[in-house]
Amino acid sequence: MKLTSHSLRLCALALGIAAAWLPTAQAADSTTKAAAAAAPAALKGDVVAANIDASVKPGDDFFEFANGTWLKNNPIPAQESMWGIGQVVQDDLYLKLRKISEAAAAQKNAAIGSDEQKVGDFWTTAMDQALADKLGLTPLKSDLARIDAVHDLQSALDEAFALQPLGVDAFFDFGVSQDEKHSDVMAVHLEQGGLGLPERDYYFNQEPGVAKARAAYVEHLQRMFRLLGADDAAARNSATQVMAFETALAKVSRPLADLRDPEKNYNKLAPADFTGKFTPAIAWGARLKAWKLSPETVIVGQPEFFGGLQALLARTPAPVLRDYLRVHLADTYAAYLSQDFDNEHFDFYNRVLSGQKEQKPRWKRTLRAENTAMGMILGRIYVKDYFSESSKQRYNAMVESIRTAYGERIDRLDWMSPATKAKAHEKLAAVTRKVGYPDKWKDYSALSIGRESFAQNMMNASHWAFNDMVSKFGKPVDRNEWEMYPQTYNAYYNPSNNEIVLPAAQFIIPGYADNEIDDAVVYGYVAASTIGHEITHGFDDQGRQFDAAGNLKDWWTKQDATRFNQRAAVMVKQFNAFEPLPGLHINGEASLGENIADFGGLMIGIDAFKKTEQFKKGEKIAGYTPMQRFFLGYALSWLSQEREDLLRQALLSDVHAPAKWRVNGPLSNIPEFYEAFDVKQGQPMWRPEAQRVRIW
């Protein structure tokens, strides 16, 4: 809820960087193939030119033109559900993190509680498949025993609340984070949740692929119950009833697009009033007090969901609630248990939902879990070894060039009044930049890691994270804290802090040192795709509702807000028309914020790039002008292909459009793109001027 992430670039990967990112083809100039024929050697190793598919015209499909050769020559590996630049970067990161982990594990006398001891013991235990197989369900034994004792609604609620600190969002979702209307205060948030499928529409959409996944989910539940000890008939009955329970829960959940309205999803209530009006069975005051929380108010995202949950719980028999809790606990920790649980979890959540054909090697799955459990410990070591001070300075300076360009663009807007412009400038000036890594590292001293079991270490980490979150209530907001690790290929904007956070790994282009890449490519790849994108999130359909201090507060004139919404509606219509799979369109309403951020990032990235020496000189590199290389750099940032199952999942549950449309969608509205690649009327990417988006 609090983060607006840059992309779905966080994926575990398979092949090593040397094999995966070598340039594989020569390129052609956008206007003639003769340039490629004249100097093939010069183009072979260029960071963007080598990826180009000259058989595709830029105005027909720029994504395929810019990335097509690389995508053709690098099919999705069996161990992946998508493959592209993000996954190759992640592979490189995995190699570095493995080196760090193995070095820690090799230390024989690491002090108890030290970073080396925690990393080393985590790695050693998680890599021990034989130990996991020997233990089977033992790590969950005590929690499963308590669930087995559930006999009525209140005992079911006891266990649901006991599972929340383990990362199991049974029935609902809970968190402590900044109050959207009082950003200096940490507040208790209660949200809809509790589903086993990725999003509520998976329970209702009749598209054949979704219906197939829905049926496969019931089969998955049945197999999980068998693994938990039930016979075939009992497992079948339990699976059917849990699916019926979750379907009813999905029915009272808000659709994805409706979750993007911060005002409608902000409902402040006293715990006693919340109990009395919506959930008589849940004494919120007492329940929260058990977590050492005594809030005067709670922020409820979707009150009607909790009313529906109350009715559903009241009519559901205790055995069904037991089964629901049991299977959600088991699925949460299946990847850290014995091979049979791990394989079953993979078979549904990766093979069926994402199309991944094979498990990744255990060492990569271990690193993914290690990042989840103690990412900042790894990050502290990673940046010391792999992120230079010169890189940090380059991107700090780039943030400021983007900020300046955005301010100038605000001044030029013909649809925004002077009063709103003044407030926009105030907010822009107040945006905090966080580049590379935190100035102050998180304290993990209370986290206990040992060699008992992989699952136990993950449970310890979940308890630690929960306690760390809860401990923030009643304390001043720590605006220096990061919610991503430095070794993350991603970025985010946090509206409550009015900040952009740019981890060190986000700047990587595989196979190239930072100083080997020209500004044109970097301004497209980083300044537009990441920095400009994240700053624009402060002014998208959600972010624009937060003021300079990070409070949900209307600072727009009524007329300006109307004009903004009219312009945003053009983008909604454009993306609603895209149909990546037959019968499944992009959700223009749900993806609006990301699409505005992509478009805004490009516009201000262009403005900032025009001030560079490379643009002013106008010299070609590998046959491409500076502005052409800027757009090729932007397309490089979204170089990716995914399996159909993952694409289907994203269209139903993700607020980001698929990669191809994050390139072609915004570019079809940008005059500089038309000029750079001579896009003509009649080509698929050409739009009449009156139908183009004009926001930032």
XYZ file of C-alpha atoms in Angstrom:
696
model
C 0.000 0.000 0.000
C 2.730 2.454 0.918
C 5.060 1.803 -1.991
C 4.671 2.590 -5.634
C 7.296 0.314 -7.161
C 9.067 1.014 -10.387
C 8.499 -2.371 -11.964
C 8.281 -6.104 -11.497
C 12.043 -6.400 -11.853
C 12.516 -8.383 -8.635
C 12.847 -11.949 -9.836
C 15.193 -14.811 -9.028
C 17.259 -15.660 -12.095
C 19.105 -18.541 -13.687
C 21.989 -18.086 -16.141
C 25.285 -16.371 -15.402
C 25.851 -12.868 -16.675
C 28.693 -13.682 -19.057
C 26.555 -16.107 -21.024
C 23.384 -14.095 -20.889
C 24.331 -10.565 -21.822
C 26.900 -10.784 -24.569
C 25.768 -8.696 -27.579
C 24.325 -11.095 -30.101
C 23.711 -9.163 -33.311
C 24.521 -6.119 -35.331
C 22.139 -3.201 -35.572
C 20.678 -0.978 -38.246
C 20.160 2.757 -38.324
C 16.547 3.783 -37.749
C 16.260 5.236 -41.230
C 18.510 2.978 -43.287
C 20.154 -0.423 -43.046
C 23.188 0.877 -44.893
C 24.790 2.208 -41.728
C 24.934 -1.277 -40.258
C 26.446 -2.713 -43.407
C 29.076 0.034 -43.495
C 30.457 -0.482 -39.994
C 29.410 -3.803 -38.480
C 32.457 -4.053 -36.214
C 31.723 -0.680 -34.632
C 28.196 -1.717 -33.777
C 28.841 -5.184 -32.449
C 29.449 -4.274 -28.822
C 27.294 -1.171 -28.457
C 25.083 -1.248 -25.394
C 21.870 -0.550 -27.318
C 22.599 -0.996 -31.017
C 23.406 -4.685 -30.667
C 19.873 -5.439 -29.449
C 18.023 -3.935 -32.402
C 15.851 -5.920 -34.807
C 16.196 -4.030 -38.100
C 13.335 -5.993 -39.645
C 10.886 -4.018 -37.451
C 10.201 -0.346 -38.130
C 10.430 1.915 -35.048
C 7.003 3.430 -35.774
C 5.396 -0.001 -36.025
C 6.580 -1.464 -32.714
C 9.421 0.363 -31.010
C 9.765 -2.213 -28.241
C 10.460 -4.983 -30.773
C 12.672 -2.721 -32.881
C 14.836 -1.752 -29.908
C 14.990 -5.139 -28.159
C 13.974 -7.752 -30.690
C 17.344 -9.269 -31.564
C 18.294 -9.782 -27.935
C 14.889 -11.306 -27.134
C 15.080 -13.697 -30.101
C 18.568 -14.828 -29.167
C 17.818 -15.173 -25.459
C 14.704 -17.328 -24.981
C 13.232 -17.691 -21.505
C 15.178 -20.377 -19.596
C 13.203 -23.278 -18.150
C 13.913 -22.022 -14.632
C 12.349 -18.637 -15.341
C 8.877 -17.260 -15.948
C 10.290 -14.090 -17.527
C 13.647 -13.141 -18.974
C 15.228 -9.807 -19.686
C 17.537 -7.168 -18.321
C 16.144 -7.347 -14.797
C 16.727 -11.067 -14.569
C 20.256 -10.814 -15.957
C 21.051 -8.103 -13.415
C 19.614 -10.315 -10.690
C 21.803 -13.183 -11.822
C 24.847 -10.966 -11.451
C 23.661 -9.920 -8.011
C 23.174 -13.552 -7.022
C 26.764 -14.365 -7.887
C 27.995 -11.512 -5.707
C 25.662 -12.389 -2.814
C 26.637 -16.055 -3.022
C 30.271 -15.072 -2.656
C 29.377 -13.031 0.439
C 27.327 -15.867 1.944
C 29.867 -18.592 1.310
C 32.630 -16.462 2.808
C 30.534 -15.986 5.953
C 29.748 -19.696 6.152
C 33.452 -20.528 5.926
C 34.241 -18.537 9.071
C 34.558 -21.080 11.881
C 34.683 -18.737 14.862
C 32.215 -15.975 13.996
C 30.898 -14.296 17.143
C 27.327 -15.219 18.059
C 25.017 -12.441 16.882
C 27.511 -11.009 14.407
C 26.579 -10.397 10.776
C 28.966 -13.151 9.719
C 27.368 -15.676 12.084
C 23.848 -14.867 10.914
C 24.678 -14.935 7.220
C 26.817 -18.042 7.548
C 24.331 -20.041 9.624
C 21.413 -19.012 7.446
C 23.250 -20.079 4.290
C 24.482 -23.366 5.722
C 21.078 -24.382 7.074
C 19.058 -23.310 4.057
C 21.370 -25.192 1.694
C 20.912 -28.420 3.673
C 18.175 -30.204 1.704
C 18.723 -33.433 3.663
C 18.003 -31.651 6.943
C 14.811 -30.137 5.567
C 13.666 -33.548 4.311
C 14.435 -35.183 7.650
C 12.466 -32.565 9.591
C 9.430 -32.544 7.299
C 6.611 -30.645 9.032
C 8.408 -30.500 12.384
C 9.171 -26.742 12.208
C 5.407 -26.043 12.018
C 4.385 -28.664 14.565
C 3.466 -26.354 17.453
C 1.538 -23.922 15.226
C -0.360 -26.747 13.523
C -1.208 -28.236 16.932
C -2.784 -24.964 18.032
C -4.774 -24.796 14.802
C -5.942 -28.375 15.341
C -7.423 -27.249 18.663
C -9.643 -24.617 17.003
C -13.250 -25.437 17.918
C -15.190 -22.191 17.484
C -14.975 -18.712 16.005
C -13.008 -17.155 18.857
C -10.384 -19.898 18.906
C -10.075 -19.510 15.120
C -9.482 -15.786 15.601
C -6.905 -16.564 18.296
C -4.921 -18.530 15.734
C -5.431 -16.030 12.919
C -3.930 -13.316 15.107
C -1.123 -15.676 16.159
C -0.265 -16.289 12.488
C 0.022 -12.601 11.540
C 3.512 -12.256 13.124
C 4.547 -15.259 11.025
C 3.669 -13.417 7.828
C 0.417 -15.321 7.256
C -2.292 -12.769 6.481
C -5.122 -15.012 7.631
C -8.536 -13.365 7.029
C -7.102 -9.814 6.698
C -3.907 -7.775 6.374
C -2.358 -5.720 9.178
C 0.422 -3.158 9.347
C 1.894 -0.206 11.208
C 2.888 2.639 8.906
C 2.519 6.376 8.524
C -0.914 7.921 8.864
C -1.699 9.156 5.356
C -3.212 12.399 6.689
C -0.683 12.897 9.497
C 2.636 11.710 8.106
C 4.523 12.383 11.346
C 2.446 9.724 13.129
C 2.718 5.938 12.892
C -0.758 4.379 12.662
C -2.340 0.934 12.716
C -3.690 -0.051 9.290
C -6.178 -2.849 8.608
C -6.749 -3.970 5.030
C -8.548 -6.647 3.064
C -6.550 -9.842 2.522
C -6.560 -13.532 3.230
C -6.746 -14.898 -0.334
C -4.631 -17.743 -1.704
C -4.898 -16.659 -5.346
C -3.054 -13.524 -6.511
C -6.070 -11.197 -6.672
C -9.843 -11.219 -6.179
C -10.630 -11.381 -9.922
C -8.940 -14.798 -10.124
C -12.008 -16.140 -8.328
C -14.506 -14.762 -10.880
C -12.926 -13.997 -14.267
C -14.161 -16.450 -16.920
C -11.233 -16.143 -19.343
C -10.159 -19.758 -20.094
C -6.658 -19.403 -18.681
C -7.964 -17.914 -15.443
C -10.623 -20.621 -15.135
C -7.910 -23.248 -15.610
C -5.771 -21.679 -12.881
C -8.782 -21.528 -10.576
C -9.415 -25.251 -11.021
C -5.705 -25.966 -10.521
C -5.796 -24.068 -7.236
C -8.433 -26.437 -5.843
C -6.274 -29.380 -6.919
C -3.287 -27.742 -5.236
C -5.242 -27.325 -2.002
C -6.265 -30.969 -2.160
C -2.644 -32.119 -2.537
C -1.562 -29.834 0.298
C -4.148 -31.346 2.614
C -2.895 -34.807 1.688
C 0.639 -33.717 2.577
C -0.748 -32.443 5.877
C -2.058 -35.912 6.640
C -5.608 -36.109 5.278
C -6.866 -39.044 3.208
C -8.078 -38.472 -0.346
C -11.752 -37.984 0.486
C -11.063 -35.632 3.391
C -8.500 -33.682 1.368
C -10.987 -33.240 -1.496
C -13.693 -32.041 0.879
C -11.348 -29.630 2.667
C -10.098 -28.158 -0.620
C -13.646 -27.564 -1.881
C -14.726 -25.870 1.326
C -11.638 -23.665 1.597
C -12.128 -22.567 -2.003
C -15.747 -21.680 -1.251
C -14.632 -19.702 1.809
C -12.000 -17.764 -0.148
C -14.428 -17.091 -2.991
C -16.842 -15.547 -0.501
C -13.951 -13.508 0.918
C -13.011 -12.352 -2.581
C -16.605 -11.349 -3.241
C -16.521 -8.755 -0.439
C -13.040 -7.506 -1.470
C -12.580 -4.363 -3.517
C -11.335 -4.707 -7.116
C -7.754 -3.747 -7.880
C -8.573 -0.357 -9.420
C -10.664 0.672 -6.390
C -7.674 0.155 -4.082
C -5.903 3.090 -5.756
C -8.145 5.826 -4.334
C -6.360 7.005 -1.157
C -9.381 8.903 0.175
C -11.807 6.007 -0.190
C -9.275 3.650 1.370
C -8.767 5.900 4.403
C -11.347 5.337 7.110
C -10.292 6.263 10.639
C -12.230 4.614 13.461
C -11.835 4.023 17.176
C -11.226 0.294 17.768
C -14.432 0.001 19.784
C -16.449 1.694 17.027
C -14.860 -0.529 14.400
C -15.824 -3.582 16.422
C -19.352 -2.366 17.049
C -20.136 -1.269 13.502
C -18.378 -3.926 11.426
C -16.898 -6.873 13.331
C -18.713 -7.709 16.591
C -16.782 -10.966 16.822
C -13.407 -9.191 16.838
C -12.652 -7.066 19.906
C -10.029 -4.970 18.175
C -8.943 -3.127 21.305
C -8.091 -6.344 23.130
C -6.610 -8.025 20.064
C -4.258 -5.125 19.356
C -3.340 -4.822 23.024
C -1.988 -8.380 22.847
C 0.524 -6.971 20.338
C 1.331 -4.172 22.792
C -0.660 -1.702 20.723
C -3.205 0.648 22.264
C -4.195 3.002 19.450
C -6.971 5.540 19.904
C -7.874 4.987 16.261
C -7.161 2.526 13.466
C -7.153 3.254 9.730
C -9.413 0.785 7.947
C -8.884 0.513 4.227
C -12.103 -1.266 3.267
C -14.721 -1.288 6.067
C -17.247 -3.211 3.957
C -14.723 -6.025 3.582
C -14.552 -6.446 7.334
C -18.324 -6.399 7.549
C -18.394 -9.163 4.963
C -15.667 -11.033 6.834
C -17.727 -10.873 10.018
C -20.761 -12.401 8.297
C -18.613 -15.059 6.619
C -16.871 -16.065 9.841
C -20.176 -16.282 11.690
C -21.635 -18.794 9.239
C -18.513 -20.883 8.571
C -18.102 -24.122 10.569
C -14.988 -24.438 12.739
C -13.538 -27.359 10.701
C -13.465 -25.150 7.590
C -11.762 -22.337 9.480
C -9.242 -24.889 10.763
C -8.513 -26.087 7.254
C -8.176 -22.535 5.933
C -5.651 -21.615 8.642
C -3.749 -24.885 8.280
C -3.243 -24.673 4.530
C -2.349 -20.970 4.565
C 0.355 -21.599 7.158
C 1.712 -24.553 5.199
C 1.733 -22.678 1.893
C 3.513 -19.691 3.463
C 6.400 -21.907 4.612
C 6.278 -24.715 2.042
C 9.367 -23.489 0.180
C 11.424 -23.880 3.371
C 10.168 -27.357 4.292
C 10.842 -30.820 2.860
C 11.064 -31.444 -0.869
C 7.461 -32.674 -1.191
C 6.027 -29.423 0.207
C 8.506 -27.315 -1.749
C 7.670 -29.097 -5.012
C 3.928 -28.806 -4.494
C 4.134 -25.100 -3.725
C 6.332 -24.555 -6.795
C 4.033 -26.590 -9.017
C 1.081 -24.289 -8.465
C 2.476 -20.859 -7.649
C 5.333 -20.988 -10.156
C 4.469 -23.558 -12.786
C 0.709 -22.934 -13.082
C 0.461 -19.239 -12.241
C 3.746 -18.085 -13.806
C 4.614 -20.742 -16.387
C 8.011 -21.525 -14.870
C 8.976 -24.995 -16.021
C 11.724 -25.930 -13.552
C 12.786 -25.038 -10.035
C 15.727 -22.690 -9.720
C 18.817 -24.218 -8.100
C 18.664 -24.318 -4.334
C 21.415 -21.732 -3.897
C 19.355 -19.092 -5.716
C 16.239 -19.908 -3.716
C 18.362 -19.666 -0.584
C 19.600 -16.212 -1.562
C 16.065 -15.045 -2.297
C 15.019 -16.153 1.195
C 18.157 -14.663 2.733
C 17.355 -11.304 1.169
C 13.862 -11.509 2.635
C 15.131 -12.467 6.077
C 18.014 -10.001 6.481
C 18.500 -8.007 3.310
C 20.148 -5.003 4.946
C 22.883 -7.175 6.454
C 23.737 -8.399 2.951
C 23.307 -4.887 1.575
C 25.847 -3.392 3.955
C 28.458 -5.845 2.690
C 27.351 -5.540 -0.943
C 27.721 -1.755 -1.292
C 31.140 -1.797 0.363
C 32.384 -4.183 -2.301
C 30.372 -3.230 -5.396
C 29.026 0.367 -5.393
C 31.486 3.185 -5.994
C 31.317 6.695 -4.593
C 31.606 8.096 -8.129
C 28.454 6.232 -9.165
C 26.596 7.632 -6.186
C 27.701 11.153 -7.113
C 26.653 10.678 -10.755
C 23.119 9.675 -9.836
C 22.708 12.212 -7.066
C 23.535 14.862 -9.666
C 21.117 13.268 -12.119
C 18.285 13.476 -9.577
C 18.875 17.207 -9.316
C 18.934 17.650 -13.095
C 15.577 15.874 -13.250
C 14.196 17.987 -10.412
C 15.234 21.164 -12.243
C 13.688 19.946 -15.516
C 10.446 19.076 -13.738
C 10.239 22.551 -12.207
C 10.694 24.152 -15.606
C 8.033 21.874 -17.072
C 5.581 22.883 -14.326
C 6.190 26.524 -15.239
C 5.318 25.818 -18.878
C 2.028 24.007 -18.218
C -0.848 25.834 -19.902
C -3.586 24.009 -18.010
C -2.430 24.584 -14.402
C -3.183 27.757 -12.461
C -0.469 29.823 -10.727
C -1.841 28.838 -7.300
C -1.506 25.113 -7.970
C 1.858 25.617 -9.678
C 3.166 27.241 -6.496
C 2.083 24.222 -4.451
C 3.565 21.847 -7.037
C 6.916 23.654 -6.824
C 6.767 23.440 -3.040
C 6.231 19.695 -3.205
C 8.907 19.157 -5.848
C 11.494 21.060 -3.819
C 10.651 18.960 -0.760
C 11.169 15.571 -2.485
C 13.882 13.717 -0.599
C 16.363 11.688 -2.625
C 17.897 8.473 -1.312
C 20.534 7.050 -3.621
C 22.479 3.810 -3.365
C 22.182 2.814 0.272
C 21.044 4.136 3.668
C 23.131 6.607 5.621
C 22.216 4.648 8.755
C 22.017 0.857 8.662
C 19.171 -1.053 10.285
C 19.878 -2.831 13.573
C 19.395 -6.605 13.300
C 20.807 -7.433 16.753
C 17.458 -8.834 17.973
C 17.226 -11.269 15.037
C 18.166 -14.811 16.055
C 19.538 -17.093 13.334
C 20.741 -20.618 14.035
C 21.079 -24.049 12.476
C 17.841 -25.624 13.720
C 16.039 -25.451 10.373
C 15.534 -23.331 7.270
C 11.865 -22.795 8.167
C 12.690 -21.838 11.760
C 15.094 -19.156 10.577
C 12.412 -17.771 8.260
C 9.889 -17.792 11.118
C 12.401 -16.011 13.345
C 12.923 -13.414 10.619
C 9.183 -12.910 10.205
C 8.716 -12.476 13.964
C 11.606 -10.018 14.035
C 10.167 -7.977 11.163
C 6.729 -7.954 12.788
C 8.110 -6.845 16.157
C 10.259 -4.211 14.461
C 7.180 -2.859 12.666
C 4.995 -2.840 15.786
C 7.737 -1.159 17.827
C 7.472 1.919 15.616
C 3.994 2.728 16.918
C 4.038 5.733 19.213
C 7.562 6.738 18.175
C 8.666 9.557 15.848
C 8.656 8.564 12.184
C 12.115 7.519 11.024
C 12.318 9.236 7.658
C 15.817 7.874 7.097
C 14.642 4.260 6.914
C 14.679 2.369 3.616
C 12.036 -0.121 2.540
C 14.241 -1.700 -0.146
C 17.717 -3.167 0.047
C 20.702 -1.729 -1.866
C 21.039 -4.992 -3.829
C 17.518 -4.591 -5.255
C 16.914 -3.952 -8.945
C 13.943 -1.696 -8.310
C 13.028 1.713 -6.899
C 10.070 3.396 -5.236
C 8.317 6.609 -4.284
C 6.816 6.877 -0.813
C 4.080 9.535 -0.741
C 4.014 9.778 3.066
C 7.713 10.696 3.104
C 7.608 12.492 -0.255
C 10.796 10.631 -1.160
C 12.323 8.697 -4.020
C 14.494 5.719 -3.112
C 16.985 4.435 -5.677
C 18.927 1.305 -4.606
C 22.461 0.813 -5.876
C 21.585 -2.190 -8.039
C 18.970 -0.234 -9.979
C 21.679 1.548 -11.996
C 23.334 -1.612 -13.344
C 23.500 -2.356 -17.065
C 24.869 -5.898 -17.323
C 28.292 -6.273 -18.870
C 29.174 -2.576 -18.715
C 30.901 -0.460 -16.117
C 29.015 2.689 -15.192
C 31.650 4.947 -16.821
C 31.406 3.048 -20.125
C 27.833 4.131 -20.886
C 27.098 7.414 -22.645
C 24.719 9.967 -21.156
C 22.074 9.453 -23.832
C 21.565 5.824 -22.841
C 21.835 6.562 -19.109
C 19.297 9.389 -19.310
C 16.831 7.042 -20.973
C 17.656 4.033 -18.816
C 17.922 5.806 -15.434
C 16.858 9.460 -15.610
C 13.589 8.788 -17.457
C 12.767 5.182 -16.580
C 13.650 5.404 -12.887
C 14.372 8.864 -11.453
C 11.818 10.784 -13.494
C 9.342 7.956 -13.114
C 9.591 7.956 -9.313
C 9.421 11.744 -8.979
C 6.359 11.771 -11.233
C 4.674 9.345 -8.825
C 4.459 12.341 -6.505
C 2.202 13.929 -9.119
C 0.276 10.958 -10.552
C -3.411 10.302 -9.886
C -2.595 9.031 -6.362
C 0.560 10.911 -5.453
C -0.857 14.304 -6.433
C -3.294 13.979 -3.526
C -0.418 14.162 -0.996
C 1.173 17.506 -0.102
C 4.809 18.489 0.346
C 4.884 17.118 3.900
C 3.480 13.763 2.797
C -0.065 14.294 4.034
C -3.200 13.240 2.161
C -4.517 16.757 1.572
C -6.135 18.480 -1.389
C -3.786 21.242 -2.577
C -5.312 21.632 -6.044
C -7.859 24.152 -7.225
C -11.070 22.481 -8.286
C -10.560 23.555 -11.896
C -6.986 22.218 -12.032
C -8.053 18.883 -10.562
C -10.747 18.607 -13.209
C -8.255 19.387 -15.970
C -5.821 16.811 -14.615
C -8.506 14.127 -14.490
C -9.598 14.914 -18.032
C -6.039 14.425 -19.262
C -5.600 11.275 -17.207
C -8.789 9.866 -18.730
C -7.108 9.974 -22.155
C -4.369 7.687 -20.823
C -6.906 5.340 -19.231
C -8.670 5.003 -22.595
C -5.397 4.335 -24.420
C -4.314 1.523 -22.094
C -7.759 -0.014 -21.830
C -7.536 -0.562 -25.583
C -4.364 -2.678 -25.362
C -5.112 -6.436 -25.440
C -1.925 -8.423 -24.652
C -3.878 -11.702 -24.494
C -7.132 -12.504 -26.307
C -9.936 -11.399 -24.020
C -7.632 -9.773 -21.444
C -6.977 -6.059 -21.752
C -4.672 -3.892 -19.676
C -6.617 -2.335 -16.805
C -6.212 1.340 -17.607
C -7.690 2.481 -14.308
C -5.567 0.200 -12.124
C -2.343 0.950 -14.056
C -2.956 4.697 -14.401
C -0.398 5.803 -11.807
C 2.388 3.752 -13.368
C 1.470 4.874 -16.871
C 1.461 8.526 -15.847
C 4.833 8.010 -14.150
C 6.294 6.389 -17.267
C 5.041 9.244 -19.447
C 6.124 11.966 -17.013
C 9.509 10.355 -16.500
C 10.112 10.374 -20.238
C 9.041 13.990 -20.686
C 11.265 15.370 -17.936
C 14.050 12.946 -18.867
C 14.012 14.401 -22.365
C 14.148 17.959 -21.008
C 17.092 17.111 -18.730
C 18.948 15.268 -21.481
C 18.650 18.233 -23.846
C 20.913 20.166 -21.467
C 23.783 17.674 -21.709
C 26.888 18.151 -23.812
C 26.197 14.945 -25.726
C 22.816 16.195 -26.906
C 24.192 19.619 -27.803
C 27.030 18.126 -29.853
C 24.616 15.894 -31.731
C 27.233 13.322 -32.705
C 26.122 9.827 -33.635
C 27.330 6.731 -31.813
C 26.957 3.388 -33.581
C 24.869 5.150 -36.212
C 22.341 6.682 -33.815
C 21.745 10.295 -32.849
C 21.784 11.279 -29.156
C 17.979 11.488 -29.017
C 17.596 8.115 -30.714
C 19.979 6.628 -28.150
C 17.934 8.191 -25.352
C 14.821 6.326 -26.492
C 16.803 3.148 -27.066
C 18.123 3.469 -23.507
C 14.566 3.790 -22.238
C 13.497 0.689 -24.145
C 16.530 -1.143 -22.748
C 15.196 -0.563 -19.222
C 12.100 -2.612 -20.115
C 13.849 -5.319 -22.159
C 11.831 -8.332 -21.011
C 9.625 -11.177 -22.139
C 7.310 -13.317 -20.033
C 5.421 -16.574 -20.285
C 1.718 -16.410 -21.019
C 0.732 -17.577 -17.530
C 2.720 -14.816 -15.867
C 1.363 -12.254 -18.317
C -2.177 -13.362 -17.439
C -1.423 -13.069 -13.729
C 0.007 -9.574 -14.200
C -2.984 -8.368 -16.215
C -5.293 -9.403 -13.385
C -3.279 -8.530 -10.303
C -0.582 -5.968 -11.116
C -0.860 -2.183 -11.322
C 1.950 -2.118 -13.897
C 1.344 -2.635 -17.603
C 3.468 -5.365 -19.247
C 6.924 -4.240 -20.379
C 6.137 -3.880 -24.084
C 3.307 -1.450 -23.425
C 5.366 0.533 -20.925
C 7.535 1.404 -23.921
C 5.089 1.726 -26.812
C 2.272 3.236 -24.739
C 3.936 6.439 -23.516
C 6.177 6.894 -26.581
C 3.131 7.112 -28.845
C 2.325 10.422 -27.111
C 5.744 12.086 -27.350
C 6.614 14.483 -30.221
C 10.379 14.005 -29.806
C 9.917 10.278 -30.440
C 8.006 10.951 -33.659
C 10.779 13.268 -34.804
C 13.682 11.034 -33.760
C 12.424 8.002 -35.677
C 10.371 9.698 -38.405
C 7.077 8.127 -37.312
C 4.415 8.642 -39.980
C 0.637 8.645 -40.069
C -0.603 5.136 -40.761
C 2.037 3.428 -38.622
C 0.688 1.563 -35.565
C 2.403 3.875 -33.048
C 1.195 7.087 -34.660
C -1.638 8.947 -32.917
C -3.425 12.102 -34.070
C -2.254 15.059 -31.963
C -5.718 15.585 -30.503
C -5.660 12.025 -29.108
C -2.273 12.235 -27.406
C -1.817 12.491 -23.642
C -0.772 15.892 -22.312
C -0.220 15.940 -18.560
C 3.293 16.749 -17.329
